[in-house]
PDB file of C-alpha atoms in Angstrom:
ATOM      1  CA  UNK A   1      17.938  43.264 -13.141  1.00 50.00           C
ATOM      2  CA  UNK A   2      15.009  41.045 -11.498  1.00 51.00           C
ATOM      3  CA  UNK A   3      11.920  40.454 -14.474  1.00 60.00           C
ATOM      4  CA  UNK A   4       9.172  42.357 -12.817  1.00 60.00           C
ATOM      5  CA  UNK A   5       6.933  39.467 -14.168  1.00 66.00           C
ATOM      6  CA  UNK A   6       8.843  37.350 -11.396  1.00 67.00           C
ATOM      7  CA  UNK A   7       7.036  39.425  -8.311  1.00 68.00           C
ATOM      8  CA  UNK A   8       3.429  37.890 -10.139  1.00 76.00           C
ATOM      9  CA  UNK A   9       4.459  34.340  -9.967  1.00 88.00           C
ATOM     10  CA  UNK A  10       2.459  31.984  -7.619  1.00 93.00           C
ATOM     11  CA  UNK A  11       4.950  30.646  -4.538  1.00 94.00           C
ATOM     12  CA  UNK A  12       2.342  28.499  -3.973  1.00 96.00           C
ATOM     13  CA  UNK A  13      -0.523  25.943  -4.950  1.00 95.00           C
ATOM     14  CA  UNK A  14      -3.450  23.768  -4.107  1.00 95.00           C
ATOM     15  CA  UNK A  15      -3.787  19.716  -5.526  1.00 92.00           C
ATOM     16  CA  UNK A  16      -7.230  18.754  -5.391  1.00 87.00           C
ATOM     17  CA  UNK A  17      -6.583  14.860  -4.410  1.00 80.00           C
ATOM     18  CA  UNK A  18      -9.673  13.954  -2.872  1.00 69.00           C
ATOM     19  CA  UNK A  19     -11.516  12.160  -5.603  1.00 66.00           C
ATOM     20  CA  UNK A  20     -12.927   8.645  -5.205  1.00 63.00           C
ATOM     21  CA  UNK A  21     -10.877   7.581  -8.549  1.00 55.00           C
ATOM     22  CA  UNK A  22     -13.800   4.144  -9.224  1.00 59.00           C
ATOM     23  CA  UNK A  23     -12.617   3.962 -12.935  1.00 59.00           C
ATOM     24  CA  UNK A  24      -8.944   3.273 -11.891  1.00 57.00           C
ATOM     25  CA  UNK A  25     -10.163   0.638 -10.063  1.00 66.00           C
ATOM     26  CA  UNK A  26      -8.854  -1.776  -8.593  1.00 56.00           C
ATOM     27  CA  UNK A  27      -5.704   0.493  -8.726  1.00 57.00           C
ATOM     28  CA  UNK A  28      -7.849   2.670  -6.039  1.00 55.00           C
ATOM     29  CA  UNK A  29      -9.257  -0.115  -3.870  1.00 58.00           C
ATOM     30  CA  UNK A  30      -6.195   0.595  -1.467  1.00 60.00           C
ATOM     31  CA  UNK A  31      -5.218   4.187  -2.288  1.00 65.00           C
ATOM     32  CA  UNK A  32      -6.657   7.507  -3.644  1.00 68.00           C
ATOM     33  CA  UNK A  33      -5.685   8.526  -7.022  1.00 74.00           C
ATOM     34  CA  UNK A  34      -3.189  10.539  -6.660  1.00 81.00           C
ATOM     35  CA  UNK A  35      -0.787   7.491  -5.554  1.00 81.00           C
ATOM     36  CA  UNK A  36      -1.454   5.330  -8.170  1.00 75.00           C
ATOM     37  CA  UNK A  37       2.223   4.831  -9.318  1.00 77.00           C
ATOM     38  CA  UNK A  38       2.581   5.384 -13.390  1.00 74.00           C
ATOM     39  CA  UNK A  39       4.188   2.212 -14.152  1.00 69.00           C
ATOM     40  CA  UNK A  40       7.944   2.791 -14.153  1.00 67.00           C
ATOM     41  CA  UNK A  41       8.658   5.698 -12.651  1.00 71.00           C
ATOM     42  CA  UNK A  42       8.427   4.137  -9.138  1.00 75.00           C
ATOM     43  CA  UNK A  43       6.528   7.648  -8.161  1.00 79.00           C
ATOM     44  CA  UNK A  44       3.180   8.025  -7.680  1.00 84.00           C
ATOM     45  CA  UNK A  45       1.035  10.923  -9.903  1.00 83.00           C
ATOM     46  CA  UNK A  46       0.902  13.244  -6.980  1.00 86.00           C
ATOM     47  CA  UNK A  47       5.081  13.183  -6.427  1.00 87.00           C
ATOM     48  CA  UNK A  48       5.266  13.820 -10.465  1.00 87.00           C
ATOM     49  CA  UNK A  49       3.092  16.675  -9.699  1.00 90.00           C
ATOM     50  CA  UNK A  50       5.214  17.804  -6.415  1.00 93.00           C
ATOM     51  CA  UNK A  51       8.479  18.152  -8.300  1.00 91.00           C
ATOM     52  CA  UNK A  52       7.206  20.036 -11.077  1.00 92.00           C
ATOM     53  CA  UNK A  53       5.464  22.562  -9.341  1.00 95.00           C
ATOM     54  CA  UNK A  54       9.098  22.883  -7.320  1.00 95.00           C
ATOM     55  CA  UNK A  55      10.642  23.004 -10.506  1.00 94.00           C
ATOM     56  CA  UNK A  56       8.100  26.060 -11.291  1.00 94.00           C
ATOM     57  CA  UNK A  57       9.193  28.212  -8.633  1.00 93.00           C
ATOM     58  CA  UNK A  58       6.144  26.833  -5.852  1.00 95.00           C
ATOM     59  CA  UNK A  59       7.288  26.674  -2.272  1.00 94.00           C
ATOM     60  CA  UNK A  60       4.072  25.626  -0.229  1.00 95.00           C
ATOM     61  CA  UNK A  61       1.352  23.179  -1.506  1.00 94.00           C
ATOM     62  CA  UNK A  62      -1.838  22.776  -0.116  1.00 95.00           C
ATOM     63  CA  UNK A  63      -2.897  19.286  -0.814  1.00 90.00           C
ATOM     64  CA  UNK A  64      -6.825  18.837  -0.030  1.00 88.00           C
ATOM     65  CA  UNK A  65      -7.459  15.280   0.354  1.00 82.00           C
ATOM     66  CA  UNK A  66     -10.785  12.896   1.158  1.00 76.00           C
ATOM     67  CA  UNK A  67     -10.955   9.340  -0.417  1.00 74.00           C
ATOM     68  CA  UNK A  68      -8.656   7.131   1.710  1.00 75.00           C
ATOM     69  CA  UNK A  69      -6.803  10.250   2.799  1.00 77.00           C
ATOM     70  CA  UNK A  70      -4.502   8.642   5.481  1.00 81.00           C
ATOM     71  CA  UNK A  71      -2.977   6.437   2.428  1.00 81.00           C
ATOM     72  CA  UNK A  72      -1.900   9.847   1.166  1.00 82.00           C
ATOM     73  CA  UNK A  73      -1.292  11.785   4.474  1.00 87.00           C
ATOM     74  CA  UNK A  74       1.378   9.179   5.387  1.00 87.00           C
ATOM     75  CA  UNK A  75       3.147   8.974   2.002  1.00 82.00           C
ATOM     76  CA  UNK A  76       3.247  12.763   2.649  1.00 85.00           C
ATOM     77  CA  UNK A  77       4.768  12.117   5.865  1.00 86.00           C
ATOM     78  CA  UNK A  78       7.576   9.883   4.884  1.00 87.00           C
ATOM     79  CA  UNK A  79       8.318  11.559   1.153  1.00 85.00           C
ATOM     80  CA  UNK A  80      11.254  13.369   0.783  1.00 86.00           C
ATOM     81  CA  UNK A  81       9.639  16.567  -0.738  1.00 86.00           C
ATOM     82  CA  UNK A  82      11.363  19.362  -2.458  1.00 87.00           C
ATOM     83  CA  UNK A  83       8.415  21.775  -0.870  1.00 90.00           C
ATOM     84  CA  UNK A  84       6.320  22.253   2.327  1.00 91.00           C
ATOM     85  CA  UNK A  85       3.052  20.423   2.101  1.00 91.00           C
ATOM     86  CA  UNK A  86      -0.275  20.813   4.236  1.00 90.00           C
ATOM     87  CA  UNK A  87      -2.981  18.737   4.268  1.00 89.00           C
ATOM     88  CA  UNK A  88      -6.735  19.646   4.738  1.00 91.00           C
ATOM     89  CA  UNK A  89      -9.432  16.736   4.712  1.00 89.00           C
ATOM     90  CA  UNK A  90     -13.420  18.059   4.118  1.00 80.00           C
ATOM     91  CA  UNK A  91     -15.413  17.062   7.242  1.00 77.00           C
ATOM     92  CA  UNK A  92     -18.517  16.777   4.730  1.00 78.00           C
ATOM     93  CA  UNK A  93     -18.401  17.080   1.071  1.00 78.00           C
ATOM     94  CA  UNK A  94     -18.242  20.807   0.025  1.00 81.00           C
ATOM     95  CA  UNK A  95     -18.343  20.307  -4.005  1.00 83.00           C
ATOM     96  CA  UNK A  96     -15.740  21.301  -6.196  1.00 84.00           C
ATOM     97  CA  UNK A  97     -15.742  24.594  -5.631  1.00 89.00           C
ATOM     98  CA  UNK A  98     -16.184  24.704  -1.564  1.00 88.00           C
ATOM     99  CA  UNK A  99     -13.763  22.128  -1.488  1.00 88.00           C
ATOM    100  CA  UNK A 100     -11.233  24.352  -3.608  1.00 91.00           C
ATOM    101  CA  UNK A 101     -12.110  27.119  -1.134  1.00 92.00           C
ATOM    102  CA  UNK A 102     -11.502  24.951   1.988  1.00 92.00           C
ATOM    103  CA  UNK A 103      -8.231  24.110   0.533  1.00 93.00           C
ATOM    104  CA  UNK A 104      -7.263  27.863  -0.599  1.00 94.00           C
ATOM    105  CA  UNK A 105      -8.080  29.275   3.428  1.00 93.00           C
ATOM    106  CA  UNK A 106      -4.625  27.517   4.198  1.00 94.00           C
ATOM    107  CA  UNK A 107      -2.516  28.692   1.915  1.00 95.00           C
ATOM    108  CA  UNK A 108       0.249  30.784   3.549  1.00 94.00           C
ATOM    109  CA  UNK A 109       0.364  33.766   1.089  1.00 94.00           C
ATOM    110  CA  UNK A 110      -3.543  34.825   0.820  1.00 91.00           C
ATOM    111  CA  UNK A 111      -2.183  38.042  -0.812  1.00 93.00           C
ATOM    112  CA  UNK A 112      -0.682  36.384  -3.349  1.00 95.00           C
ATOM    113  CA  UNK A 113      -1.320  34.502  -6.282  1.00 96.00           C
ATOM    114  CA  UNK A 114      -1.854  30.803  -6.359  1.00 96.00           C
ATOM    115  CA  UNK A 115      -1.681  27.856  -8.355  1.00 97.00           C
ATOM    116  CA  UNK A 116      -4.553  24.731  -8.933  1.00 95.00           C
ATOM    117  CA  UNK A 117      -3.936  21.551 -10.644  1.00 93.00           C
ATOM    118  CA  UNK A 118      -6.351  18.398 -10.471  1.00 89.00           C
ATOM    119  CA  UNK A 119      -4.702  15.537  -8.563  1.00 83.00           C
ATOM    120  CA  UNK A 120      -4.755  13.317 -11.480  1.00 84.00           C
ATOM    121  CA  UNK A 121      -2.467  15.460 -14.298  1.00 85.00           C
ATOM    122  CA  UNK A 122       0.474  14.537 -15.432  1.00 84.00           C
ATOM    123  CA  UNK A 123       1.856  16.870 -17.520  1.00 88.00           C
ATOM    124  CA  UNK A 124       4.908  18.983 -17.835  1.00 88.00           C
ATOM    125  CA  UNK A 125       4.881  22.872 -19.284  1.00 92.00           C
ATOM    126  CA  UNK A 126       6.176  26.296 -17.953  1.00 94.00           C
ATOM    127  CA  UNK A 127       4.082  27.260 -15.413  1.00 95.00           C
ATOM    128  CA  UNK A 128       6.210  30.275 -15.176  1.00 95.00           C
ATOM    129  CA  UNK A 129       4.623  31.228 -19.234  1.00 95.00           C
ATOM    130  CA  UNK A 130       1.216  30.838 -17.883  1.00 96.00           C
ATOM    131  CA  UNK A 131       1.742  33.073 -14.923  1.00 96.00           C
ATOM    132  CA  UNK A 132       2.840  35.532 -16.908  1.00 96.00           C
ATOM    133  CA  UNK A 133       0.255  35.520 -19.652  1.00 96.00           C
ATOM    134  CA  UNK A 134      -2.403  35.771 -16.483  1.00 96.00           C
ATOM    135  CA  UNK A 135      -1.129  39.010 -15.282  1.00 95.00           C
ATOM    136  CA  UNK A 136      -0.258  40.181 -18.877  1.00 95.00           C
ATOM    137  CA  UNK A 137      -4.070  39.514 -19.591  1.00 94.00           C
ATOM    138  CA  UNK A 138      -5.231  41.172 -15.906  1.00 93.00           C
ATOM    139  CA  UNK A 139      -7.497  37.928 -15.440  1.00 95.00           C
ATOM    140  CA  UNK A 140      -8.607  36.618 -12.471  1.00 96.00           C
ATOM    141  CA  UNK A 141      -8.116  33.138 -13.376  1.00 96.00           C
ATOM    142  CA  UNK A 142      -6.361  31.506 -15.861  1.00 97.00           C
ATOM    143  CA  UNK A 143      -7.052  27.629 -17.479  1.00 96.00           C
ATOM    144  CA  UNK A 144      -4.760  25.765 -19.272  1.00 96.00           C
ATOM    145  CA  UNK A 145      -5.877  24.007 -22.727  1.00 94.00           C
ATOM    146  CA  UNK A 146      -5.050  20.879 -23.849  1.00 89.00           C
ATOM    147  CA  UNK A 147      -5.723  19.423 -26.955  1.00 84.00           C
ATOM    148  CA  UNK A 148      -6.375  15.438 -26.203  1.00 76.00           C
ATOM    149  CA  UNK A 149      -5.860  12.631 -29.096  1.00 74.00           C
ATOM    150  CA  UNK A 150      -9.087  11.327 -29.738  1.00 74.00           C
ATOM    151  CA  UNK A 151      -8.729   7.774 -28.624  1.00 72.00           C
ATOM    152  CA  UNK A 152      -9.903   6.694 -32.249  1.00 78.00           C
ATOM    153  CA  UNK A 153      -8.551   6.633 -36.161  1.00 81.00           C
ATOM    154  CA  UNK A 154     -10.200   9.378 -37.802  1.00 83.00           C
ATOM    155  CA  UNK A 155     -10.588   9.607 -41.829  1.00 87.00           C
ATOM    156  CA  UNK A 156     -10.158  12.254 -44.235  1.00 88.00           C
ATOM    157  CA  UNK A 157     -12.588  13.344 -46.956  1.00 90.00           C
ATOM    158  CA  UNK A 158     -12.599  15.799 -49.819  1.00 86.00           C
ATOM    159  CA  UNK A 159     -15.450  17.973 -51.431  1.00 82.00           C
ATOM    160  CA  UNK A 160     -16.479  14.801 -53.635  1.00 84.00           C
ATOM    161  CA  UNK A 161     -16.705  12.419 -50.634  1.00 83.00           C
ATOM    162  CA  UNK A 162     -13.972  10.831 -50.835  1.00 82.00           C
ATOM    163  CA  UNK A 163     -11.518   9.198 -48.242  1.00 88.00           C
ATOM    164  CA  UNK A 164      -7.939  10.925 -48.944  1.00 88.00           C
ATOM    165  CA  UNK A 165      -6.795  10.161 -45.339  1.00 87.00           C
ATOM    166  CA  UNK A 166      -6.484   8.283 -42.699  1.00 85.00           C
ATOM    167  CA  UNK A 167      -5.239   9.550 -39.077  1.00 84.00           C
ATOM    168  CA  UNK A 168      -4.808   7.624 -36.014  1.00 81.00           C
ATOM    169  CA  UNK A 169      -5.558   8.960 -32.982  1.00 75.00           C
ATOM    170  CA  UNK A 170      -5.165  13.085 -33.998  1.00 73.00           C
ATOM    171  CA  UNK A 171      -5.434  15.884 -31.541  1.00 74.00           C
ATOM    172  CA  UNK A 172      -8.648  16.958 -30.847  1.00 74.00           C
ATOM    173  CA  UNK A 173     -10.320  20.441 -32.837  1.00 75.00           C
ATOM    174  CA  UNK A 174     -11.260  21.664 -29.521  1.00 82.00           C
ATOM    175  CA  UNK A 175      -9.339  22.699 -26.676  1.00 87.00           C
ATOM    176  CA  UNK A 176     -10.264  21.568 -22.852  1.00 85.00           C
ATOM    177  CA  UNK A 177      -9.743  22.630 -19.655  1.00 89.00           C
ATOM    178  CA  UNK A 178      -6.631  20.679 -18.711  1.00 91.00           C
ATOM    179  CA  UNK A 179      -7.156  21.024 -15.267  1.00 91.00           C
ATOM    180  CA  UNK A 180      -4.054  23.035 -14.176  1.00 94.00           C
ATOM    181  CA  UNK A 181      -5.145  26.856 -12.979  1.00 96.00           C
ATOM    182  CA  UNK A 182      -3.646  30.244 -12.189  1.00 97.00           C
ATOM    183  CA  UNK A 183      -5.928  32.138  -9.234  1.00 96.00           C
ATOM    184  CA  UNK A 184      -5.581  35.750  -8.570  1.00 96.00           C
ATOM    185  CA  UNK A 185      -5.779  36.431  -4.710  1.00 94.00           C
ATOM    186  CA  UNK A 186      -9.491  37.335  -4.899  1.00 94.00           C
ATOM    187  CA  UNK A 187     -10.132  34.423  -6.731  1.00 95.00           C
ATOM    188  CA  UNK A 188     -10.752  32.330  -3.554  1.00 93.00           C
ATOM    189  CA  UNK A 189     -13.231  35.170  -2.361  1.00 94.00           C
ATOM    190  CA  UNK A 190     -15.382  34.246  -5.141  1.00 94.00           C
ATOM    191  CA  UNK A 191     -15.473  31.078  -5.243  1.00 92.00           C
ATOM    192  CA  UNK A 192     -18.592  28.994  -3.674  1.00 90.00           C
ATOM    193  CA  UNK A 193     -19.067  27.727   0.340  1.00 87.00           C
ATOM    194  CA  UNK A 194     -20.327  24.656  -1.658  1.00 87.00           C
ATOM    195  CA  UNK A 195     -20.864  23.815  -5.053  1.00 82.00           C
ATOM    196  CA  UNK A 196     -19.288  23.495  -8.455  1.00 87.00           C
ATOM    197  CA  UNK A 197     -17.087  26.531  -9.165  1.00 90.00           C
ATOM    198  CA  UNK A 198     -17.193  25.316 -12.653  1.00 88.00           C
ATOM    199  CA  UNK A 199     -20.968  26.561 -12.923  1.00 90.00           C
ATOM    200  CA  UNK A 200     -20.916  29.502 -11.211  1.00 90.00           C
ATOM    201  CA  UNK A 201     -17.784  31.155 -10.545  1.00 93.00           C
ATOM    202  CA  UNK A 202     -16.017  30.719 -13.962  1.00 93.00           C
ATOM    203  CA  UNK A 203     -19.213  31.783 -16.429  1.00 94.00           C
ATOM    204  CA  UNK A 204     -19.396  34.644 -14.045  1.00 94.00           C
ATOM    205  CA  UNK A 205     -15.614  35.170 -14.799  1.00 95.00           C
ATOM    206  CA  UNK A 206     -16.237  34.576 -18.200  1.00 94.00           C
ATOM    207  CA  UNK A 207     -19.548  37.095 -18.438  1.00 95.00           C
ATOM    208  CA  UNK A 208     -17.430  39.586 -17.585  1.00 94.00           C
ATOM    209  CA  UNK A 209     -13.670  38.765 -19.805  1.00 94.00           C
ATOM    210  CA  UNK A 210     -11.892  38.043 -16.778  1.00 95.00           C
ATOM    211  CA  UNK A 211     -11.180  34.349 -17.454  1.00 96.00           C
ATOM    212  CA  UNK A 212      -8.069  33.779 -19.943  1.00 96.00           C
ATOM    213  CA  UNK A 213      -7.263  30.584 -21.345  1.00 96.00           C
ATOM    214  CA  UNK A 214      -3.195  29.418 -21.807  1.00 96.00           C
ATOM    215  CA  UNK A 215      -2.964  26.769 -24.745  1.00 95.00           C
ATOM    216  CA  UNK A 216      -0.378  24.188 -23.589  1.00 92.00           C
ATOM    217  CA  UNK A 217       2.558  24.903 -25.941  1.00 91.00           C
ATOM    218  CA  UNK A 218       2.660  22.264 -28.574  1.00 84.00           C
ATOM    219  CA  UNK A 219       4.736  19.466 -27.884  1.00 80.00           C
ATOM    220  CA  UNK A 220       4.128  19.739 -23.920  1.00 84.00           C
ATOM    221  CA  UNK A 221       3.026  16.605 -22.459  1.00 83.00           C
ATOM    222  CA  UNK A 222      -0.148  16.308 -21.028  1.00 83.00           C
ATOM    223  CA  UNK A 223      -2.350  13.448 -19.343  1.00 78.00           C
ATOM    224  CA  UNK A 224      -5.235  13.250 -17.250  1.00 73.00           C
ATOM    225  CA  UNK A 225      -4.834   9.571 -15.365  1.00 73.00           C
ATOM    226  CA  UNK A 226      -8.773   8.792 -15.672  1.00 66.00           C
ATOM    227  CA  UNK A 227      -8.318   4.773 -16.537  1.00 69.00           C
ATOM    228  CA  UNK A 228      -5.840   1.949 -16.427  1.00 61.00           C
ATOM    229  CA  UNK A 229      -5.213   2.469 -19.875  1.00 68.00           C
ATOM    230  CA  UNK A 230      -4.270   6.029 -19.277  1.00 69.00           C
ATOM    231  CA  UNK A 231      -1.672   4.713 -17.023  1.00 66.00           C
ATOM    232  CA  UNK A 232      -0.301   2.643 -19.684  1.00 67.00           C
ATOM    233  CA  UNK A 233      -0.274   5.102 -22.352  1.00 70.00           C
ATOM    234  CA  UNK A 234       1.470   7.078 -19.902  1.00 70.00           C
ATOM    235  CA  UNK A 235       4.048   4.699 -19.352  1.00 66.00           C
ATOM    236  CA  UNK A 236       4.534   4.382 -22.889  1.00 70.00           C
ATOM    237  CA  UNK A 237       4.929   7.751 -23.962  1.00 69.00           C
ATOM    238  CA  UNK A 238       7.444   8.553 -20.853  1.00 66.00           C
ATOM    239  CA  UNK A 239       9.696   5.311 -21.757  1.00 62.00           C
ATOM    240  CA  UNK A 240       9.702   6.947 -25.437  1.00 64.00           C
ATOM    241  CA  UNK A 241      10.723  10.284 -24.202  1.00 61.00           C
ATOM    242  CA  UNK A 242      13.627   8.871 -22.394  1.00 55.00           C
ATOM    243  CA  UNK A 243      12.120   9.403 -18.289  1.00 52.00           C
TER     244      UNK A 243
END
């Protein structure tokens, strides 16, 4: 018998790749972000990001591009993909959240659900889960959370003042959005012609308890590629986990 839950899923998704990427530099002098290749993989961020949403059940990416977009158009071109992949390019800047828009007016399913993930996340978790808690929850949009390592050695204390502990590098106390999203169809109606959807949209969502947020099981990896020492962290941690 076919999971009802399966009808929900999103067939389909938007990467927001159009970001200048200045403190990857000079990784980014020559491409946008989303090619910068994680150091031994031979793939660049945006083909991680490809199979995994393939791997998730997505058939039809919409990739909205800007910064040195014919770098990424061609790679597009010439990739042997597992999905079909359009590319829109803004003809003026239209913000985060009229650029998300742009991007969402090609999708090929506008009845349908839909998928968002920033062009620079590397990660790997069941999107399948998170569609499901969405439409469990009735939400209109759905955020994953990560908990990031703070990038420092942290100490312990007791009552007395004391220093019982020390931890390097522990997960953060607080959860952030980890920049991978689940849209329902009327999501895209609300978002802004221009602007930050993260300022208007989503507190709106929030106002009225139709934003949910999915905690990235434990033990998922997760990365946001911000600096060249993200890549090699990255690198690290894959060769450790055997990919």
């Amino acid at each position: 018998m076919t999971d009802p839950r399966a009808v929900a899923r999103p067939v389909q998704a938007v990467v927001l790749a159009g970001g200048q990427g200045s403190r990857l530099r000079p990784y980014t002098d020559d491409r946008p972000k989303p090619m910068v290749e994680i150091p031994g993989t031979g793939t660049p961020i945006i083909g991680h990001q490809l199979s995994w949403l393939a791997e998730e059940g997505v058939t039809d990416v919409v990739v909205s591009c800007g910064h040195l977009a014919e770098v990424l158009q061609k790679w597009l071109d010439t990739a042997d993909l597992p999905l079909s992949v359009t590319t829109v390019v803004e003809t003026e800047p239209l913000g985060r959240g009229g650029g998300l828009k742009y991007a969402a007016a090609r999708l090929p399913h506008p009845d349908r659900p839909w998928y968002a993930t920033n062009g620079d996340i590397w990660t790997r978790f069941s999107l399948r889960d998170m569609a499901d808690f969405h439409t469990e929850r009735d939400a209109v949009a759905t955020l994953a959370l990560a908990r990031p390592r703070i990038p420092w050695g942290a100490v312990r204390t007791d009552g007395f003042g004391h220093i019982t502990d020390f931890i390097e590098a522990p997960p953060s106390t607080f959860e952030i959005n980890a920049g991978v999203y689940v849209f329902s169809p009327e999501f895209a109606d609300l978002l802004p012609e221009r602007g930050d959807h993260e300022r208007t949209t989503f507190p709106r969502l929030a106002r009225e308890q139709r934003l949910a947020g999915f905690p990235i099981p434990q033990g998922s990896y997760w990365r946001a590629i911000d600096t060249a020492k993200d890549l090699t962290e990255a690198a690290k941690e894959l060769a450790a986990q055997g990919r």
